Short mmCIF file of C-alpha atoms in Angstrom, two decimals:
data_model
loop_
_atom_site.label_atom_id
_atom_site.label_comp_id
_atom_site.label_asym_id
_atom_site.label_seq_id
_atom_site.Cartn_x
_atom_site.Cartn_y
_atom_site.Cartn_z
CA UNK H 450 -32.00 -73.69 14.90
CA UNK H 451 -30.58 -71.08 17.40
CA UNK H 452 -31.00 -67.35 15.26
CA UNK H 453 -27.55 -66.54 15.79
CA UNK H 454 -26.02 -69.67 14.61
CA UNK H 455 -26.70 -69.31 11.24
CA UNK H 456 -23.07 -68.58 9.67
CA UNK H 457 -23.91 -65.56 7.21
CA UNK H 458 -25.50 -63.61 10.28
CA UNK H 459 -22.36 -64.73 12.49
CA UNK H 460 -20.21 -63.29 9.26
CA UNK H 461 -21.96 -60.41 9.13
CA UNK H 462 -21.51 -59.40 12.73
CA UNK H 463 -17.98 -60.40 13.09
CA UNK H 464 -16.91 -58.00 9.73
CA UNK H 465 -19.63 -55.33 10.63
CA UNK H 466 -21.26 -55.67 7.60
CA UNK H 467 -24.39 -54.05 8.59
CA UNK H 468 -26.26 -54.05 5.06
CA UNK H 469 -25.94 -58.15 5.06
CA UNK H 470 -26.77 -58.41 8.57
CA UNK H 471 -30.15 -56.35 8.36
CA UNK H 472 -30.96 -58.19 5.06
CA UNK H 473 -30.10 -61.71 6.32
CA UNK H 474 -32.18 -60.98 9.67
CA UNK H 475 -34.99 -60.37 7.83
CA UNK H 476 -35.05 -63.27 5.34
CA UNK H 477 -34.57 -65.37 8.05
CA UNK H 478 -37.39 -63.75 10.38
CA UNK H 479 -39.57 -63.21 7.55
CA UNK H 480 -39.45 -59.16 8.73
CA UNK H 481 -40.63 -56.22 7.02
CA UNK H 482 -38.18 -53.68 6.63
CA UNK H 483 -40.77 -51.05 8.47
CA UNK H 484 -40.60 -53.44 11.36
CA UNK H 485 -37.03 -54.05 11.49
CA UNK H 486 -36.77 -50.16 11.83
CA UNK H 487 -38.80 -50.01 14.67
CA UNK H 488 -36.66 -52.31 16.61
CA UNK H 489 -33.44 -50.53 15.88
CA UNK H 490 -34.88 -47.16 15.89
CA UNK H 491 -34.37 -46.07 11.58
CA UNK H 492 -36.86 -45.17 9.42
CA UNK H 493 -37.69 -47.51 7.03
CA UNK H 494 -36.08 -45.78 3.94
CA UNK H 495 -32.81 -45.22 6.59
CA UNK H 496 -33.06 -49.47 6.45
CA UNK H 497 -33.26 -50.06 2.59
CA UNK H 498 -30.29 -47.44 1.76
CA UNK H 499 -28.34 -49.81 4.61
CA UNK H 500 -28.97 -52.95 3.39
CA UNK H 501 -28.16 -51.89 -0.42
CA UNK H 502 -25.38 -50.01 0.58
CA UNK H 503 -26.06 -46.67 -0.13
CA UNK H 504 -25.52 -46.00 3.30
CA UNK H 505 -22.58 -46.50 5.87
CA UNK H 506 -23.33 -46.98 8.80
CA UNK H 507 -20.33 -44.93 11.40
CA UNK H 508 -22.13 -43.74 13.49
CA UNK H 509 -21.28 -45.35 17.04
CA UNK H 510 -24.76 -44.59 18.27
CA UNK H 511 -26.14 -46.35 15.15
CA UNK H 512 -24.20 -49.55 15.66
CA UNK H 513 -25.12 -49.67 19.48
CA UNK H 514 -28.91 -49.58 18.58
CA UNK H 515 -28.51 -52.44 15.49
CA UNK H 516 -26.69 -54.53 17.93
CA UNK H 517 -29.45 -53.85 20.81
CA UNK H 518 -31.98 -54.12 19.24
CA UNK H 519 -31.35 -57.44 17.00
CA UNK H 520 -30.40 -58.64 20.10
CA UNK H 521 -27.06 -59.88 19.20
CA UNK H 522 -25.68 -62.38 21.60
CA UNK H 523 -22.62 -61.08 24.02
CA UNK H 524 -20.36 -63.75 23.04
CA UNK H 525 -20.68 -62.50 18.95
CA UNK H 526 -20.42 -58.43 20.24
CA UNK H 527 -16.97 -57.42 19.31
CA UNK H 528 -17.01 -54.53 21.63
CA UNK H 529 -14.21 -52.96 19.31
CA UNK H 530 -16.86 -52.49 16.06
CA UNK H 531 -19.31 -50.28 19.12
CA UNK H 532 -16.52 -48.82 21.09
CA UNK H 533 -13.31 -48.51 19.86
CA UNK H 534 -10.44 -51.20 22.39
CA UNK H 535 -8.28 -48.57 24.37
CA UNK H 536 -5.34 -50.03 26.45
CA UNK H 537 -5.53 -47.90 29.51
CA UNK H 538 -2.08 -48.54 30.69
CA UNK H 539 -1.52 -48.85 34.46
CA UNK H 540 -4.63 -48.34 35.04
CA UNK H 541 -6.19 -51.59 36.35
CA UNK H 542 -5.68 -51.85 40.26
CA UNK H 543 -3.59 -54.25 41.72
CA UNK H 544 -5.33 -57.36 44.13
CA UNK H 545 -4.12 -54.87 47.01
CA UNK H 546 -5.57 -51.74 45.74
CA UNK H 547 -8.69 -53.45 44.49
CA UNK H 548 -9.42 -54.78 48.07
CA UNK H 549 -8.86 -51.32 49.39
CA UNK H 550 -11.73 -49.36 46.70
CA UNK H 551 -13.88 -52.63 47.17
CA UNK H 552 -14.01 -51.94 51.09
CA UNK H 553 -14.02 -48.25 51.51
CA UNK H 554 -17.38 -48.15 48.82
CA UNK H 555 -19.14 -50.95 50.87
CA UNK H 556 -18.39 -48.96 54.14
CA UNK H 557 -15.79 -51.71 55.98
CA UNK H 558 -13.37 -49.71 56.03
CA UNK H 559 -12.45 -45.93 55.52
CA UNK H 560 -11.09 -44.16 51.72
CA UNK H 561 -7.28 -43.78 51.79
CA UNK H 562 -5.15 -41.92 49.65
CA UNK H 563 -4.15 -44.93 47.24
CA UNK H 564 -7.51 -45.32 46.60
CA UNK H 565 -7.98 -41.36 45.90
CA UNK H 566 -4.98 -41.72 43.39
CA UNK H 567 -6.06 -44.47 41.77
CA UNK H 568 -9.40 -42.68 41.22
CA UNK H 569 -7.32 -39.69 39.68
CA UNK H 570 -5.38 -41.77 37.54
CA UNK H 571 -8.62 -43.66 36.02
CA UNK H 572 -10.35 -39.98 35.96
CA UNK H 573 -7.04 -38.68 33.70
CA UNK H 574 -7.21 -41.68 31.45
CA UNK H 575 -11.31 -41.72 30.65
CA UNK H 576 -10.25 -37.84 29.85
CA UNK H 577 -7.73 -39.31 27.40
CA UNK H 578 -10.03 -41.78 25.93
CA UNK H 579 -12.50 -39.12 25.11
CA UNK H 580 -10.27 -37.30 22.60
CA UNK H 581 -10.28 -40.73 20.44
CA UNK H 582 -13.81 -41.83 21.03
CA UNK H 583 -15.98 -39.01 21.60
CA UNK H 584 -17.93 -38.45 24.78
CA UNK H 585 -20.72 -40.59 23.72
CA UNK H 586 -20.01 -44.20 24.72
CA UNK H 587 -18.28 -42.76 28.17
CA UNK H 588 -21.49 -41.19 29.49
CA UNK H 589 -23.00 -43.96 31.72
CA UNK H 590 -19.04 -44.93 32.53
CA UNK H 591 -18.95 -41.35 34.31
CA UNK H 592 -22.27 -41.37 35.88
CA UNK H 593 -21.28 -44.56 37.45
CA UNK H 594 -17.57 -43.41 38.42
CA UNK H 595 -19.02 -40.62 40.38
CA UNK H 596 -21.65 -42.70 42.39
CA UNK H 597 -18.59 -44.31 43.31
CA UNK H 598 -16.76 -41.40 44.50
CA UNK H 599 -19.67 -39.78 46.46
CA UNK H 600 -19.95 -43.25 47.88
CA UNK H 601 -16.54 -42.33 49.18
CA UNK H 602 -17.73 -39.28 51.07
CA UNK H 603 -19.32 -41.20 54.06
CA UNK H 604 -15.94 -43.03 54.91
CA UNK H 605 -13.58 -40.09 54.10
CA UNK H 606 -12.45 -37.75 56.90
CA UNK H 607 -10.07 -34.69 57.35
CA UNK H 608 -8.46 -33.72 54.47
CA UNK H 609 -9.39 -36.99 52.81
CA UNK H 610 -12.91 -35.87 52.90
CA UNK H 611 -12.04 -32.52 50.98
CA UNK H 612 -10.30 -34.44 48.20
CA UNK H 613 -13.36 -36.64 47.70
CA UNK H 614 -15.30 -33.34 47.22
CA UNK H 615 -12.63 -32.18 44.61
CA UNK H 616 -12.66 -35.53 42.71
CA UNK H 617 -16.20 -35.04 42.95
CA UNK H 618 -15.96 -31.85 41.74
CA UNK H 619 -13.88 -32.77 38.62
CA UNK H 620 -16.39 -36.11 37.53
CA UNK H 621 -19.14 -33.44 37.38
CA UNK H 622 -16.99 -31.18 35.20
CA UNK H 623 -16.24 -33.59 32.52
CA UNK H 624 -19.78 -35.03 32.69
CA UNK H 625 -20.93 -31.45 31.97
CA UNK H 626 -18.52 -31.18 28.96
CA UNK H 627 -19.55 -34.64 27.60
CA UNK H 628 -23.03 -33.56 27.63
CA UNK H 629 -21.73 -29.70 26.03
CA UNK H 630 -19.98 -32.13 23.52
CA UNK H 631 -23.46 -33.29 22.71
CA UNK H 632 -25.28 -30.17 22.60
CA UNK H 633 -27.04 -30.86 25.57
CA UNK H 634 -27.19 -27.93 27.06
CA UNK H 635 -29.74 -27.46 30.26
CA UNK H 636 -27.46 -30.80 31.58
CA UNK H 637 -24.36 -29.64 30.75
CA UNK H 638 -25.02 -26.38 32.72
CA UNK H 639 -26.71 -28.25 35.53
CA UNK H 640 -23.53 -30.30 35.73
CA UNK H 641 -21.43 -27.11 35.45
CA UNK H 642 -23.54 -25.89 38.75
CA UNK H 643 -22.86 -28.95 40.59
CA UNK H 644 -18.64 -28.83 39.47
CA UNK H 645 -18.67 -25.31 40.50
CA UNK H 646 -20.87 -25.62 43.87
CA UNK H 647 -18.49 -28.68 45.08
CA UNK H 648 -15.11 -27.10 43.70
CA UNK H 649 -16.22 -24.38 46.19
CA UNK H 650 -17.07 -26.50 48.82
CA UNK H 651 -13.26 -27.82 48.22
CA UNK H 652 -11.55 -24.70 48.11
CA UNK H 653 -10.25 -25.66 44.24
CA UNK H 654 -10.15 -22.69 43.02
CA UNK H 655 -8.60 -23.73 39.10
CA UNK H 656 -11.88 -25.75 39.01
CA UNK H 657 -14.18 -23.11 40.02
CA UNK H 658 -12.60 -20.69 37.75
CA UNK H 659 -12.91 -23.67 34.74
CA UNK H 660 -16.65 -24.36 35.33
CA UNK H 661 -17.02 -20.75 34.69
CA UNK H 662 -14.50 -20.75 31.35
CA UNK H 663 -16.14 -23.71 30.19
CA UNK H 664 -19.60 -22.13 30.22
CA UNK H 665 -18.11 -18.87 28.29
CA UNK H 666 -17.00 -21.87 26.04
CA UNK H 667 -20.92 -23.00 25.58
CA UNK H 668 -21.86 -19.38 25.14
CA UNK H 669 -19.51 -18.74 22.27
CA UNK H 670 -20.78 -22.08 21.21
CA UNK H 671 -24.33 -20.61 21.16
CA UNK H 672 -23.21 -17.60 19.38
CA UNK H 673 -24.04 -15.52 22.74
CA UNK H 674 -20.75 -13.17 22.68
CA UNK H 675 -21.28 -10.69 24.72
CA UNK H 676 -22.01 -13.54 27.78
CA UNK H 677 -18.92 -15.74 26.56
CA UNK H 678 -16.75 -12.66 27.23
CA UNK H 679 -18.84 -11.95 30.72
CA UNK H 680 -18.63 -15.53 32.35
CA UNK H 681 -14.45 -15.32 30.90
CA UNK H 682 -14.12 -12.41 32.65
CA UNK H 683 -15.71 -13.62 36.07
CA UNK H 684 -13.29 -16.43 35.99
CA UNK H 685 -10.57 -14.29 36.57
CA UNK H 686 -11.98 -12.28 38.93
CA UNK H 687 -13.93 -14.38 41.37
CA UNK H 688 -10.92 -17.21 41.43
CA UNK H 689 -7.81 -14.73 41.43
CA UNK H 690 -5.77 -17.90 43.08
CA UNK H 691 -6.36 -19.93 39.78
CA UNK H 692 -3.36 -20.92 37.63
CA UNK H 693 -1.88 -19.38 35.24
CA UNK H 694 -2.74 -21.82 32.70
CA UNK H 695 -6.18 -21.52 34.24
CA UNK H 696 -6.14 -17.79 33.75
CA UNK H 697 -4.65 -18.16 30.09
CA UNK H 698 -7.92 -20.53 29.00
CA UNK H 699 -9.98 -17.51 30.55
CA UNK H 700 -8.29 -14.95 28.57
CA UNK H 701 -8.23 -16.79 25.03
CA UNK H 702 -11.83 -17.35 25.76
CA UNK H 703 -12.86 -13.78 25.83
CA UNK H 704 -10.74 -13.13 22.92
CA UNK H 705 -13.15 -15.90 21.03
CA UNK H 706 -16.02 -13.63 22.47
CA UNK H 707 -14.54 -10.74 21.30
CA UNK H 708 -14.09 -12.00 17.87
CA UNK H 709 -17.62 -13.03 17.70
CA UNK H 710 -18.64 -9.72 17.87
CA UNK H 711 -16.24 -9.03 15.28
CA UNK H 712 -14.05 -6.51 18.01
CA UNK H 713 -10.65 -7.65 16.11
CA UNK H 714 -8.64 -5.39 17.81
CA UNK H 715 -9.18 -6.62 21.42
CA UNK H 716 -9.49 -10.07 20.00
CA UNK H 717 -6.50 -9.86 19.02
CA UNK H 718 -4.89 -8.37 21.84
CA UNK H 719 -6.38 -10.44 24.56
CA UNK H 720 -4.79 -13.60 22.11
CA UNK H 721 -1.67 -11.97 22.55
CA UNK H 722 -2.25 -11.84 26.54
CA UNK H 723 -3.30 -15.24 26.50
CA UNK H 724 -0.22 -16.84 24.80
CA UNK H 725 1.95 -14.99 27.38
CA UNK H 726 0.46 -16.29 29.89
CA UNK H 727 0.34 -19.88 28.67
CA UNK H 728 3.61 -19.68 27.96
CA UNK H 729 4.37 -18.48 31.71
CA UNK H 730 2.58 -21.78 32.64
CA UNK H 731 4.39 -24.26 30.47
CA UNK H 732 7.45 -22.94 32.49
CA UNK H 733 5.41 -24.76 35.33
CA UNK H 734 3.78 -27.70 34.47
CA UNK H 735 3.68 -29.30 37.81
CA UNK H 736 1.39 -25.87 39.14
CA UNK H 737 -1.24 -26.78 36.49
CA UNK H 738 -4.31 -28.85 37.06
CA UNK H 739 -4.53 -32.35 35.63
CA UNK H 740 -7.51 -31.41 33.40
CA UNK H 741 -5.63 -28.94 31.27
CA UNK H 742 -3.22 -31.67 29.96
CA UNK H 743 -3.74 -30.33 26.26
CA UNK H 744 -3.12 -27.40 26.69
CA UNK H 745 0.30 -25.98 24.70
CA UNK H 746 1.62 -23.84 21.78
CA UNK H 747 -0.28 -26.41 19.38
CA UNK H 748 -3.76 -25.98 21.40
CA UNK H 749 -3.28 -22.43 21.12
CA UNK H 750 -2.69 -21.49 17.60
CA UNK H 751 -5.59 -23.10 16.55
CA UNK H 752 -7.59 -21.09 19.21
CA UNK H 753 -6.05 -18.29 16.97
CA UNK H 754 -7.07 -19.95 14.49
CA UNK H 755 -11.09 -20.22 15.47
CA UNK H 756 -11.11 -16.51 16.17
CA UNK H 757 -9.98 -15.52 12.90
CA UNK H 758 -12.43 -17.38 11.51
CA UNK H 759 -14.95 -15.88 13.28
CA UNK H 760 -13.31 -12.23 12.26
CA UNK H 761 -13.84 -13.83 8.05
CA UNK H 762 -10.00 -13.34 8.22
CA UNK H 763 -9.75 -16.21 5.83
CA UNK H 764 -5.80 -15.60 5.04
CA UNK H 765 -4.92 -16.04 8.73
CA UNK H 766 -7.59 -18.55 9.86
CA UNK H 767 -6.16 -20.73 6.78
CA UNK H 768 -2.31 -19.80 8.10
CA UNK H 769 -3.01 -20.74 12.06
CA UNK H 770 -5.63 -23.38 11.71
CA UNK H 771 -3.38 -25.38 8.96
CA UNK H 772 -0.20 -25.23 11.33
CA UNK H 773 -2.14 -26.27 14.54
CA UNK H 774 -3.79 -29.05 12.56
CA UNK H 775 -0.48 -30.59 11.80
CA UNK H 776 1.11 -30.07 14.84
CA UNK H 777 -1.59 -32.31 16.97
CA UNK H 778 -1.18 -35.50 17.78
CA UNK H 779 -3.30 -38.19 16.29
CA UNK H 780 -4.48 -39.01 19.63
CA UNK H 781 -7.12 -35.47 19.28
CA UNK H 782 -8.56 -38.08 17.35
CA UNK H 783 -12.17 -35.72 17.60
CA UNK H 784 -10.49 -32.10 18.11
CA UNK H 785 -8.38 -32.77 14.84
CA UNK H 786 -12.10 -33.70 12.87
CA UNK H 787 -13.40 -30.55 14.48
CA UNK H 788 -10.72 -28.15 13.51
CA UNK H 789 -10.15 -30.02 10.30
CA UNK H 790 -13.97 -29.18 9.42
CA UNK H 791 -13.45 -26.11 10.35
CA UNK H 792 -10.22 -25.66 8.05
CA UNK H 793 -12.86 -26.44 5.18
CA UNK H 794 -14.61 -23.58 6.21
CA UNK H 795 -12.58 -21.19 5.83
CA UNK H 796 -10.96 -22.28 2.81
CA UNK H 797 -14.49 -22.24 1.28
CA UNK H 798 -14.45 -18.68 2.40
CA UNK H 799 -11.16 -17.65 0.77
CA UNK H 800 -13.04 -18.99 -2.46
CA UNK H 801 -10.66 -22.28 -2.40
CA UNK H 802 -13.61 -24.15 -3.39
CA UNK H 803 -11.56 -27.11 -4.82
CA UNK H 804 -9.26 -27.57 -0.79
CA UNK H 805 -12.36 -27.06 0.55
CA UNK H 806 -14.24 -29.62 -0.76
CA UNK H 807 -10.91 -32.24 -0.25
CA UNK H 808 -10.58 -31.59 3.38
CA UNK H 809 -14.57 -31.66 4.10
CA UNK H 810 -14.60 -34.81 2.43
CA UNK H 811 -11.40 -36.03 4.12
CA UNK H 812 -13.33 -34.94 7.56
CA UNK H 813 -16.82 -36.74 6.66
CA UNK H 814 -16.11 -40.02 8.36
CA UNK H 815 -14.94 -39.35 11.86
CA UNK H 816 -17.14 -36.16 11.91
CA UNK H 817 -20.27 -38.57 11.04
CA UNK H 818 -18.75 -41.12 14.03
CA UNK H 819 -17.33 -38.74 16.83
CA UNK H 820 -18.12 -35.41 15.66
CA UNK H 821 -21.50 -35.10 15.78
CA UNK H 822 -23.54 -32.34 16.22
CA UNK H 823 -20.39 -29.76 15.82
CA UNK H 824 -18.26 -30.91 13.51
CA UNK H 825 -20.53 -32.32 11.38
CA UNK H 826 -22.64 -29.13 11.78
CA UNK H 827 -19.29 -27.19 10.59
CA UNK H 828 -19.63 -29.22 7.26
CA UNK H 829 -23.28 -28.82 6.67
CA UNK H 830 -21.98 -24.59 6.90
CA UNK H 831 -19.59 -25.46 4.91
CA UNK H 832 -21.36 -26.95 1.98
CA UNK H 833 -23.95 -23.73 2.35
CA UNK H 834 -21.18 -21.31 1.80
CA UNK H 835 -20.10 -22.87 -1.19
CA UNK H 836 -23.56 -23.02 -2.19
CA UNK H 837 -23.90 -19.47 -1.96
CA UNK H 838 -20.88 -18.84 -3.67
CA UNK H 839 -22.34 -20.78 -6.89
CA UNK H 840 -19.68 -23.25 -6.46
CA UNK H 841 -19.86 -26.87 -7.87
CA UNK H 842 -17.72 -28.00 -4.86
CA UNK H 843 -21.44 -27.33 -2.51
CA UNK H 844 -23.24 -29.93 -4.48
CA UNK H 845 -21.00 -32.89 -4.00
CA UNK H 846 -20.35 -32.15 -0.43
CA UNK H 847 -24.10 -31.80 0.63
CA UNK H 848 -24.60 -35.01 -1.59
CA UNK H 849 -21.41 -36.94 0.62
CA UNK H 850 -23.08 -35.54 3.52
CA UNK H 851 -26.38 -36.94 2.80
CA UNK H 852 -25.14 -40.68 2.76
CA UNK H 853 -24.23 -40.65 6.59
CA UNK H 854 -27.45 -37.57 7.29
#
């Protein structure tokens, strides 16, 4: 009999219950549970803790190699249980428009501007999906969306030609920010090279000036302060036709430099800056560029937020972060588990040991699917604070933490 027509291993797949699946695979292969490991890339201990349910398995990366490499049959994937369904609404190309992007990649015919918008579009929604799903499961997507775009390049001409480049330009940004996301950083600056290089080449100067916030962004990231506040500070002046909303992310992002070095004064007072200027931009939405679709009063008080948590302002970093937190939509579905793990923080540093420990463990799911490294980095620093502070709250996190380590 056909593997994957026995009924418990069909069960198992269709509920995701990945403890019976791994136990009934083996019984019925006869595997050891070192071997079993080995095909789905866990450690044999990782395997025994799964199968007697010590250990959940939510990590999207985690499913993906179980249903790999068991070799699950397409027709039993539910693609749902390794990436979550999105309805990407107005997105699919009519028979028209699908003709068009079919014969301008094969070279037939030249790229027009439906096609170009129709890219856009799909470009804005994959953006979209990423704040629910995480950056991991979009990767390859990306990598193949931009072959398709350069593809573009041969048949494009005029001014066409120079919005391919931008498009370009903008696939190589968010591909460096996935792979930021990840804490991949030699690709995510190479990628950040190549956004910046092409949004040159296009005369886009809001993306030139973002490739450059968005490495201050991994240098604050890195704890490098003093070159977060540098690169922040070139974006203003080496793209002074940016937009304000543009000029506003530069700002708040020397601030967070600022407040890394634990300057409160100017971090404070570039904030201030900042807001003003966002708020000049949100009198213009139509002037700002696609990518900075989040950004808003919400988006910025928990920027406020992060930097006085950085300053040990516990108080304030408690006041902003708590606001911002319930002010975003439920669609931030991974900035809400990063901030949220970061709320833990600093209520373990106020010596809240007891709200600390409720929103860490509140966080520990989605930062153990989507968040990882950062967020779930934010709880391990969490856990050692409270440690240090001898209180009983450390214990149980680091010992929720260890079932999804």
């Amino acid at each position: 009999m056909d593997l994957w027509t026995h009924p418990q291993l069909v069960a198992a797949v269709t509920s995701e219950d990945w403890g019976t699946l791994l136990r009934t695979y083996r019984r019925l292969t006869g595997m050891s549970q070192m071997k079993l490991g080995e095909l789905i890339g866990l450690v044999q201990p990782d395997v025994s803790a799964i199968e007697r349910g010590r250990r959940r398995v939510t990590s999207v990366e985690v499913r993906q190699r179980i249903v790999s490499g068991l070799g699950v049959p397409p027709e039993l994937r539910d693609e749902a249980s390794v990436v979550p369904s999105l309805g990407l609404v107005g997105v699919a190309p009519d028979a028209d428009l699908l003709a068009r992007v079919t014969s301008a990649v094969d070279g037939t015919t030249r790229v027009d501007t439906a096609t170009l918008d129709w890219l856009d579009r799909l470009l804005a929604e994959h953006r979209r999906a990423e704040d629910i799903i995480g950056s991991r499961p979009l990767v390859d997507i990306m990598r193949g969306q931009l072959r398709t775009v350069m593809e573009l390049h041969a048949s494009a001409r005029g001014a066409l030609a120079d919005r391919v480049v931008r498009l370009a330009s903008e696939h190589a940004q968010f591909l460096a920010w996935m792979a930021q996301d990840q804490d991949d950083t030699a690709t995510a600056l190479a990628w950040y090279d190549r956004s910046h290089e092409w949004a040159l080449e296009a005369g886009d100067a809001d993306m030139a000036a973002t490739t450059l916030n968005m490495k201050a962004h991994m240098a604050w990231s890195n704890g490098r302060a003093t070159r977060c506040v540098r690169l922040a500070e070139a974006s203003r002046w080496s793209a002074p036709g940016s937009s304000l909303g543009v000029q506003g992310m530069a700002v708040q992002m020397a601030a967070r430099g600022h407040a890394l070095n634990q300057e409160a004064d100017e971090a404070r007072r570039l904030l201030d800056e900042g807001q003003k200027l966002m708020a000049l931009a949100a009198e213009r939405p139509e002037d700002q560029p696609p990518w900075m679709y989040f950004y808003d009063e919400t988006w910025f008080t928990l920027q406020r937020g992060m930097a006085e948590l950085h300053l040990r302002a516990w108080p304030r970093a408690i006041e902003q972060l708590t606001a911002g937190l319930a002010a975003l939509p439920d669609g931030y579905r991974r900035d809400k588990t990063w901030y949220r793990t970061c709320l833990a923080h600093a209520l373990a540093g106020a010596d809240e040991p007891q709200q600390a420990l409720a929103v860490a463990l509140e966080s520990i799911p989605d930062a153990a699917e989507i968040g990882r490294p950062h967020a779930w980095n934010e709880l391990h620093t969490t856990a050692a604070l409270l440690l240090r502070r001898g209180a009983a709250e450390g214990k149980r996190l680091v010992t929720a933490l260890k079932e999804c380590d």
